[in-house]
Coordinates of N, CA and C and ligand atoms in Angstrom, one line a residue:
X1 N 74.9 165.1 183.0 CA 74.4 164.0 183.9 C 74.4 162.5 183.5
X2 N 75.1 161.6 184.2 CA 75.5 160.4 183.8 C 74.0 160.0 183.5
X3 N 74.1 158.7 182.7 CA 73.0 157.8 181.9 C 72.8 157.1 183.0
X4 N 71.5 156.8 183.6 CA 71.2 155.7 184.8 C 71.8 154.8 184.4
X5 N 71.9 153.7 185.7 CA 72.7 152.5 185.7 C 71.4 151.6 185.0
X6 N 71.6 150.6 183.9 CA 71.4 149.6 183.8 C 70.6 148.5 184.5
X7 N 69.4 148.3 184.6 CA 68.8 147.1 185.4 C 68.7 145.9 184.9
X8 N 69.2 144.6 184.5 CA 69.0 143.7 183.9 C 67.3 143.2 183.5
X9 N 66.7 143.4 185.1 CA 65.5 142.8 185.3 C 64.5 144.0 184.9
X10 N 65.1 144.8 184.5 CA 64.1 145.5 183.6 C 63.5 145.0 182.6
X11 N 64.9 144.4 181.9 CA 64.8 143.9 180.3 C 64.4 142.5 180.0
X12 N 63.9 141.6 181.5 CA 63.1 140.5 180.8 C 61.8 140.1 181.2
X13 N 61.0 139.3 180.6 CA 59.7 139.5 180.7 C 59.3 138.1 181.3
X14 N 58.5 137.8 181.7 CA 57.4 137.0 182.5 C 56.4 136.6 181.5
X15 N 56.7 135.4 181.2 CA 55.5 134.7 180.4 C 55.0 133.1 181.4
X16 N 53.7 133.8 181.9 CA 52.9 132.9 182.6 C 52.7 131.7 181.6
X17 N 52.9 130.2 182.1 CA 52.4 129.0 181.5 C 52.8 129.0 180.2
X18 N 54.3 128.9 180.1 CA 55.2 128.7 179.0 C 56.6 127.6 179.5
X19 N 56.2 126.9 178.7 CA 56.3 126.1 177.5 C 54.6 125.2 178.0
X20 N 54.6 125.3 179.4 CA 53.5 124.4 179.9 C 52.9 125.1 181.1
X21 N 51.7 125.0 181.6 CA 51.0 125.3 182.8 C 51.7 125.4 183.8
X22 N 51.9 126.4 185.0 CA 52.4 126.0 185.7 C 54.1 126.7 186.1
X23 N 54.6 126.9 184.4 CA 55.9 127.4 184.9 C 56.0 128.8 184.1
X24 N 56.6 129.6 184.8 CA 56.8 130.9 184.7 C 57.7 131.7 184.0
X25 N 57.8 131.4 182.7 CA 59.4 131.5 181.7 C 59.9 133.0 181.8
X26 N 61.1 132.8 181.8 CA 62.0 134.0 181.7 C 62.3 134.6 180.9
X27 N 61.4 135.3 180.0 CA 62.2 135.7 178.4 C 63.0 136.3 178.1
X28 N 64.1 136.4 177.4 CA 65.2 137.3 177.9 C 65.5 138.0 176.2
X29 N 64.5 137.9 175.6 CA 64.3 138.6 174.0 C 64.5 140.0 174.1
X30 N 63.4 140.4 175.5 CA 63.8 142.0 175.7 C 65.2 142.7 176.2
X31 N 66.1 141.6 176.4 CA 67.2 142.2 176.7 C 68.3 142.0 175.6
X32 N 67.9 140.8 175.0 CA 68.4 141.3 173.4 C 68.3 141.6 172.6
X33 N 66.8 142.6 172.6 CA 66.6 143.7 171.8 C 67.1 144.6 171.7
X34 N 67.7 144.9 173.2 CA 68.2 146.3 173.8 C 69.8 146.6 174.0
X35 N 70.5 147.2 172.6 CA 71.7 146.9 172.6 C 72.6 147.4 173.7
X36 N 71.8 148.4 174.3 CA 72.6 148.9 175.9 C 72.8 147.7 176.7
X37 N 71.4 147.1 176.8 CA 71.2 146.3 178.3 C 72.0 145.0 177.9
X38 N 71.9 144.1 177.0 CA 73.0 143.2 176.5 C 74.3 143.8 176.6
X39 N 74.4 144.7 176.1 CA 75.9 145.1 176.4 C 76.5 144.9 177.8
X40 N 75.4 145.5 178.3 CA 75.7 145.8 180.1 C 75.6 144.0 180.8
X41 N 74.9 143.3 180.3 CA 74.7 142.0 180.8 C 76.2 141.5 180.7
X42 N 76.7 141.6 179.6 CA 78.0 140.7 179.0 C 79.1 141.4 179.7
X43 N 78.8 142.5 180.1 CA 80.1 143.5 180.5 C 79.9 143.3 182.2
X44 N 78.8 142.8 182.7 CA 79.2 142.5 184.2 C 79.1 141.4 184.4
X45 N 78.9 140.0 183.6 CA 79.6 138.6 183.5 C 81.1 138.9 183.7
X46 N 81.7 140.2 182.6 CA 82.9 140.0 182.1 C 83.9 140.4 183.4
X47 N 83.5 141.5 184.0 CA 83.8 142.2 185.0 C 83.8 141.0 186.2
X48 N 83.1 140.3 186.3 CA 82.7 139.2 187.5 C 84.1 138.2 187.7
X49 N 84.6 138.0 186.5 CA 85.4 137.1 186.3 C 87.1 137.4 185.7
X50 N 86.9 138.9 185.6 CA 88.4 139.0 185.9 C 89.5 138.4 186.5
X51 N 90.7 137.9 185.8 CA 91.9 138.1 186.9 C 91.5 136.8 187.8
X52 N 90.7 135.9 186.7 CA 90.8 134.3 187.5 C 91.5 133.6 186.8
X53 N 92.5 133.8 185.9 CA 93.1 132.7 185.3 C 92.3 131.6 184.1
X54 N 91.0 132.3 183.5 CA 89.9 131.3 182.8 C 90.7 131.7 181.4
X55 N 90.6 130.5 180.8 CA 91.1 130.7 179.2 C 90.4 130.1 178.3
X56 N 89.1 129.7 178.9 CA 88.2 129.1 177.8 C 86.2 129.7 178.8
X57 N 85.5 129.9 177.5 CA 84.2 130.2 177.9 C 83.1 129.0 177.0
X58 N 82.4 128.2 177.9 CA 81.9 126.9 177.1 C 80.3 127.1 177.4
X59 N 79.4 126.7 176.7 CA 77.9 127.1 177.0 C 77.6 126.1 175.9
X60 N 76.2 125.7 176.3 CA 75.3 125.0 176.1 C 74.3 125.3 174.6
X61 N 73.9 124.8 173.7 CA 73.0 125.2 172.9 C 71.7 125.2 173.7
X62 N 70.8 126.1 173.1 CA 70.8 127.0 172.5 C 71.3 128.7 172.8
X63 N 70.8 129.0 174.0 CA 70.4 130.3 174.9 C 71.6 130.7 175.6
X64 N 72.6 129.0 175.8 CA 73.7 129.7 176.1 C 74.9 130.5 175.3
X65 N 74.7 130.1 173.9 CA 75.9 130.2 173.1 C 75.1 132.2 172.8
X66 N 74.1 132.5 173.3 CA 73.8 134.0 172.8 C 74.6 134.8 174.2
X67 N 74.9 134.3 175.0 CA 75.6 135.0 175.8 C 77.2 134.6 176.0
X68 N 77.3 133.3 175.9 CA 78.7 133.0 176.1 C 79.8 133.4 174.6
X69 N 79.3 133.5 173.5 CA 80.2 133.8 172.4 C 80.6 135.2 172.5
X70 N 79.5 136.3 173.0 CA 79.8 137.4 173.2 C 80.8 137.6 174.5
X71 N 80.5 136.9 175.7 CA 81.6 137.1 176.6 C 82.9 136.5 176.4
X72 N 82.9 135.6 175.7 CA 84.4 135.1 175.3 C 85.1 136.0 174.1
X73 N 84.2 137.0 173.7 CA 85.1 137.6 172.8 C 85.2 139.3 173.6
X74 N 84.6 139.0 174.4 CA 84.8 140.7 175.1 C 85.8 140.3 176.1
X75 N 86.1 138.8 177.0 CA 87.0 138.4 177.4 C 88.3 138.2 176.6
X76 N 88.2 138.3 175.3 CA 89.5 137.8 174.7 C 89.9 136.2 175.3
X77 N 88.6 135.2 175.0 CA 89.0 134.1 175.2 C 88.7 133.2 174.0
X78 N 88.8 131.8 174.3 CA 88.1 130.9 173.4 C 87.0 130.5 173.8
X79 N 86.2 129.9 172.7 CA 84.5 129.7 173.0 C 84.7 128.2 172.7
X80 N 83.8 127.6 173.1 CA 83.6 125.7 173.0 C 82.0 125.7 173.0
X81 N 81.4 125.4 172.0 CA 79.8 124.8 172.0 C 79.8 123.2 172.1
X82 N 79.0 123.4 173.6 CA 78.3 122.3 174.0 C 77.4 121.9 173.3
X83 N 77.2 120.7 172.5 CA 75.7 120.5 171.7 C 75.0 119.2 172.0
X84 N 73.6 119.6 171.1 CA 72.9 118.2 171.4 C 73.5 117.4 170.6
X85 N 73.2 115.9 170.6 CA 74.0 114.7 170.1 C 73.8 115.2 168.1
X86 N 74.6 114.5 167.6 CA 75.1 114.8 166.2 C 75.5 115.8 165.5
X87 N 75.7 117.1 166.1 CA 75.4 117.9 165.7 C 77.1 118.6 165.4
X88 N 78.1 117.7 166.1 CA 79.6 118.3 166.0 C 80.1 117.7 165.1
X89 N 80.9 117.9 164.7 CA 81.2 117.1 163.0 C 82.7 116.2 163.2
X90 N 83.2 116.6 164.8 CA 84.7 116.0 164.5 C 84.5 114.8 165.9
X91 N 85.3 114.0 166.0 CA 85.4 113.0 167.5 C 84.6 113.9 168.3
X92 N 83.9 113.3 169.2 CA 82.8 114.0 170.7 C 83.6 113.0 171.6
X93 N 83.3 113.4 172.9 CA 82.8 112.6 174.1 C 81.4 113.4 174.2
X94 N 80.8 112.7 175.6 CA 79.5 113.2 175.5 C 78.9 112.7 177.1
X95 N 78.1 113.2 178.0 CA 77.4 112.8 178.7 C 75.7 113.2 179.0
X96 N 75.3 112.1 179.3 CA 74.0 111.3 179.5 C 73.0 112.2 181.0
X97 N 72.1 112.9 181.1 CA 71.8 112.9 181.9 C 70.1 113.2 181.9
X98 N 69.6 113.2 183.2 CA 68.2 113.1 183.4 C 67.3 114.1 183.3
X99 N 66.2 113.8 182.5 CA 65.5 115.0 182.2 C 64.2 115.0 183.3
X100 N 62.9 115.7 183.1 CA 61.7 115.0 184.0 C 61.2 113.8 183.2
X101 N 61.2 113.6 182.0 CA 60.6 112.8 181.6 C 61.7 112.4 180.4
X102 N 61.9 110.9 180.9 CA 63.5 110.6 180.0 C 65.0 111.3 180.0
X103 N 65.7 111.1 178.9 CA 67.3 111.0 179.2 C 67.7 112.2 178.1
X104 N 68.5 113.1 178.4 CA 68.9 113.8 177.2 C 70.6 113.2 177.1
X105 N 71.2 114.3 176.2 CA 72.4 113.9 175.9 C 73.6 114.9 175.4
X106 N 74.3 115.6 175.8 CA 75.0 116.8 175.2 C 76.8 116.3 175.1
X107 N 76.8 116.9 174.0 CA 78.7 116.6 173.3 C 79.4 117.6 173.2
X108 N 80.6 116.8 173.5 CA 81.8 118.6 173.1 C 82.5 117.8 172.2
X109 N 83.6 118.5 171.3 CA 84.8 117.9 170.5 C 85.7 117.3 171.7
X110 N 86.6 116.6 171.2 CA 87.1 115.5 171.9 C 88.5 116.1 172.4
X111 N 88.9 117.4 171.6 CA 90.2 118.3 172.0 C 89.8 119.8 172.4
X112 N 88.4 119.5 172.8 CA 87.8 121.1 173.5 C 88.5 121.6 174.4
X113 N 88.6 120.6 175.3 CA 88.9 120.8 176.8 C 90.2 120.1 177.3
X114 N 90.4 119.3 178.2 CA 91.7 118.6 178.8 C 92.2 119.3 180.1
X115 N 93.6 118.7 180.3 CA 94.0 119.1 181.4 C 94.6 120.4 181.4
X116 N 94.8 121.2 182.2 CA 95.3 122.8 182.4 C 94.4 123.3 182.2
X117 N 93.0 123.7 181.5 CA 92.4 124.6 181.0 C 91.9 125.1 182.3
X118 N 91.5 126.1 182.3 CA 90.1 126.3 183.4 C 88.9 127.7 182.5
X119 N 87.6 126.9 182.6 CA 86.9 126.7 182.1 C 85.6 127.8 183.0
X120 N 84.7 128.9 181.9 CA 84.0 129.4 182.5 C 82.7 128.7 181.9
X121 N 81.8 128.1 182.6 CA 80.4 127.8 182.0 C 79.2 128.7 181.9
X122 N 78.4 129.1 180.9 CA 77.5 130.2 180.9 C 76.5 129.4 180.5
X123 N 75.4 130.5 181.0 CA 74.1 129.8 180.5 C 73.1 130.9 180.7
X124 N 72.3 131.3 180.0 CA 70.9 132.3 180.1 C 69.8 131.8 181.8
X125 N 69.9 130.9 182.0 CA 69.0 130.6 183.4 C 69.5 129.4 184.2
X126 N 69.6 129.7 185.1 CA 69.8 128.5 186.1 C 68.2 127.9 186.8
X127 N 67.8 126.8 186.3 CA 66.8 126.1 186.7 C 66.8 125.2 187.8
X128 N 66.6 123.9 187.4 CA 66.6 123.2 188.2 C 68.2 122.7 188.4
X129 N 69.5 123.2 187.3 CA 70.5 122.8 187.4 C 71.1 121.7 186.6
X130 N 70.3 121.1 186.0 CA 70.5 119.8 185.6 C 71.5 120.1 184.4
X131 N 71.3 120.6 183.4 CA 71.6 120.9 182.1 C 73.3 121.5 182.8
X132 N 73.5 122.4 183.2 CA 75.0 123.0 184.2 C 75.6 122.0 184.7
X133 N 75.0 120.7 185.1 CA 75.7 119.9 186.3 C 76.2 119.3 185.1
X134 N 75.4 118.7 184.2 CA 75.9 117.9 183.1 C 76.8 118.4 182.4
X135 N 77.0 119.6 181.9 CA 78.1 120.4 181.4 C 79.3 120.3 182.5
X136 N 79.2 120.7 183.2 CA 80.3 120.4 184.5 C 80.7 119.0 184.2
X137 N 80.0 118.4 184.4 CA 80.3 116.6 184.0 C 81.4 116.3 183.0
X138 N 81.1 117.0 181.8 CA 81.5 116.9 180.5 C 82.9 117.7 180.7
X139 N 83.1 118.4 181.1 CA 84.1 119.3 181.2 C 85.2 118.6 182.3
X140 N 84.5 118.5 183.3 CA 85.8 117.7 184.4 C 86.2 116.3 183.6
X141 N 85.4 116.2 182.8 CA 85.5 114.3 182.8 C 86.8 114.3 181.4
X142 N 87.4 115.4 181.1 CA 88.4 115.4 180.5 C 89.8 115.9 181.3
X143 N 89.7 116.1 182.7 CA 90.6 117.1 183.3 C 90.5 118.2 183.1
X144 N 89.7 118.7 182.8 CA 89.9 120.3 182.8 C 89.1 121.2 184.0
X145 N 89.4 122.4 184.4 CA 88.6 122.5 185.8 C 87.9 123.6 185.4
X146 N 86.4 123.4 186.1 CA 86.0 124.5 185.8 C 85.5 125.4 187.1
X147 N 85.7 127.0 186.6 CA 86.1 127.8 187.5 C 85.0 128.1 188.3
X148 N 83.7 128.3 187.7 CA 82.7 128.6 187.8 C 81.5 128.4 186.6
X149 N 80.4 128.4 187.1 CA 79.1 128.5 186.4 C 78.1 129.9 186.4
X150 N 77.9 130.5 185.5 CA 77.8 131.9 185.3 C 76.4 131.6 184.4
X151 N 75.5 132.8 185.1 CA 73.9 133.0 184.4 C 73.6 134.4 184.4
X152 N 72.7 134.8 183.7 CA 72.1 135.8 183.7 C 71.0 135.9 184.9
X153 N 70.2 135.2 184.8 CA 69.0 134.9 185.7 C 69.2 133.4 186.1
X154 N 68.9 133.5 187.7 CA 68.6 132.4 188.5 C 67.7 132.3 189.5
X155 N 66.8 131.0 189.2 CA 65.3 130.8 189.5 C 66.0 130.1 191.2
X156 N 66.0 130.9 192.1 CA 66.6 130.4 193.1 C 65.8 129.4 194.1
X157 N 64.3 129.9 194.0 CA 63.4 128.8 194.8 C 63.4 127.1 194.0
X158 N 64.3 127.1 193.1 CA 64.1 125.9 192.4 C 65.7 125.0 193.1
X159 N 66.8 125.5 193.3 CA 67.3 124.9 194.2 C 68.8 124.6 193.2
X160 N 69.0 125.4 192.0 CA 70.0 124.9 191.1 C 71.3 125.2 191.9
X161 N 71.6 125.8 192.5 CA 72.9 126.2 193.0 C 73.3 125.3 194.1
X162 N 72.4 124.4 195.1 CA 73.1 123.2 195.4 C 73.4 122.3 195.0
X163 N 72.5 121.8 193.7 CA 73.0 121.1 192.7 C 74.7 120.8 191.5
X164 N 75.0 122.2 191.8 CA 76.2 122.3 191.5 C 77.3 122.8 192.3
X165 N 76.8 122.7 193.4 CA 77.8 122.8 194.7 C 78.8 121.4 194.7
X166 N 80.1 122.0 195.3 CA 80.6 122.6 195.8 C 80.9 123.6 194.6
X167 N 80.7 124.1 193.2 CA 81.5 125.0 192.2 C 80.6 126.1 192.5
X168 N 81.5 127.2 192.2 CA 81.1 128.5 192.0 C 80.0 128.5 191.1
X169 N 78.5 129.3 191.8 CA 77.6 130.0 190.7 C 77.5 131.4 190.9
X170 N 77.4 132.0 189.8 CA 77.1 133.5 189.9 C 75.9 134.1 189.1
X171 N 75.4 134.6 189.4 CA 74.0 135.0 188.6 C 73.9 136.4 188.8
X172 N 73.4 137.2 187.5 CA 73.4 138.6 187.4 C 71.8 139.1 188.1
X173 N 70.7 138.4 187.9 CA 69.4 138.4 188.7 C 69.1 137.1 189.3
X174 N 68.8 137.1 190.5 CA 68.0 136.2 191.2 C 66.9 136.5 191.7
X175 N 65.7 135.7 191.3 CA 64.4 135.6 191.6 C 64.1 134.5 192.7
Ligands
AMP201 P1 67.5 123.4 184.2 O1 66.5 122.9 184.9 O2 68.4 124.3 185.0 O3 68.5 122.2 183.6 O4 67.1 124.3 183.4 C1 67.3 123.9 181.7 C2 67.1 125.2 180.8 O5 66.0 125.2 180.4 C3 68.0 126.4 181.1 O6 69.2 126.7 180.4 C4 66.8 127.4 180.7 O7 67.4 127.7 179.5 C5 65.8 126.9 180.5 N1 65.0 127.0 181.3 C6 64.5 126.7 182.9 N2 63.4 127.1 183.3 C7 63.3 128.0 182.9 C8 62.5 129.5 182.9 N3 61.8 129.3 184.3 N4 62.3 130.5 182.2 C9 63.6 130.4 181.2 N5 64.2 129.5 180.9 C10 64.1 128.2 181.4

């Protein structure tokens, strides 16, 4: 008998009121703890972006790294870390973006992207899209092309997809 199909959503746990009241946090740690489900998520992302001429996977710390690095290995592509300020050792470019309260900043190495590169951005959760929008701007500021943004989970009711338009958005599970 064939093994039952993996349902990614069966491995995501809802945590109400984390990190603050009113937020329903999508906890991916059950997915990460199950090697079959984790591998299925990576394989589904890889299959969605085969034959698209992508040459780099990029992701922002920290949870983006968890999916971006194994996806890059499975697709036999390079991986670029996008980091919080002051973490990268070589010369950097940066993008500032608005948070609910205040500003934040993401950085990448100056030689990480550039014209001719076709980049797939990856993160665990698409919420408002603010973080991914900043990553898009960072990549595009170098002359590289963002082919799409891929997520394990999309919180559709927050409208993040519209914020990333017209760039392509792909997600494995939508709530
Ligand atoms: P965004 O509002 O799209 O910029 O979300 C920023 C980051 O916060 C995402 O990359 C997620 O890792 C995380 N995040 C936001 N909302 C949630 C949520 N409800 N559950 C889990 N992670 C979240």
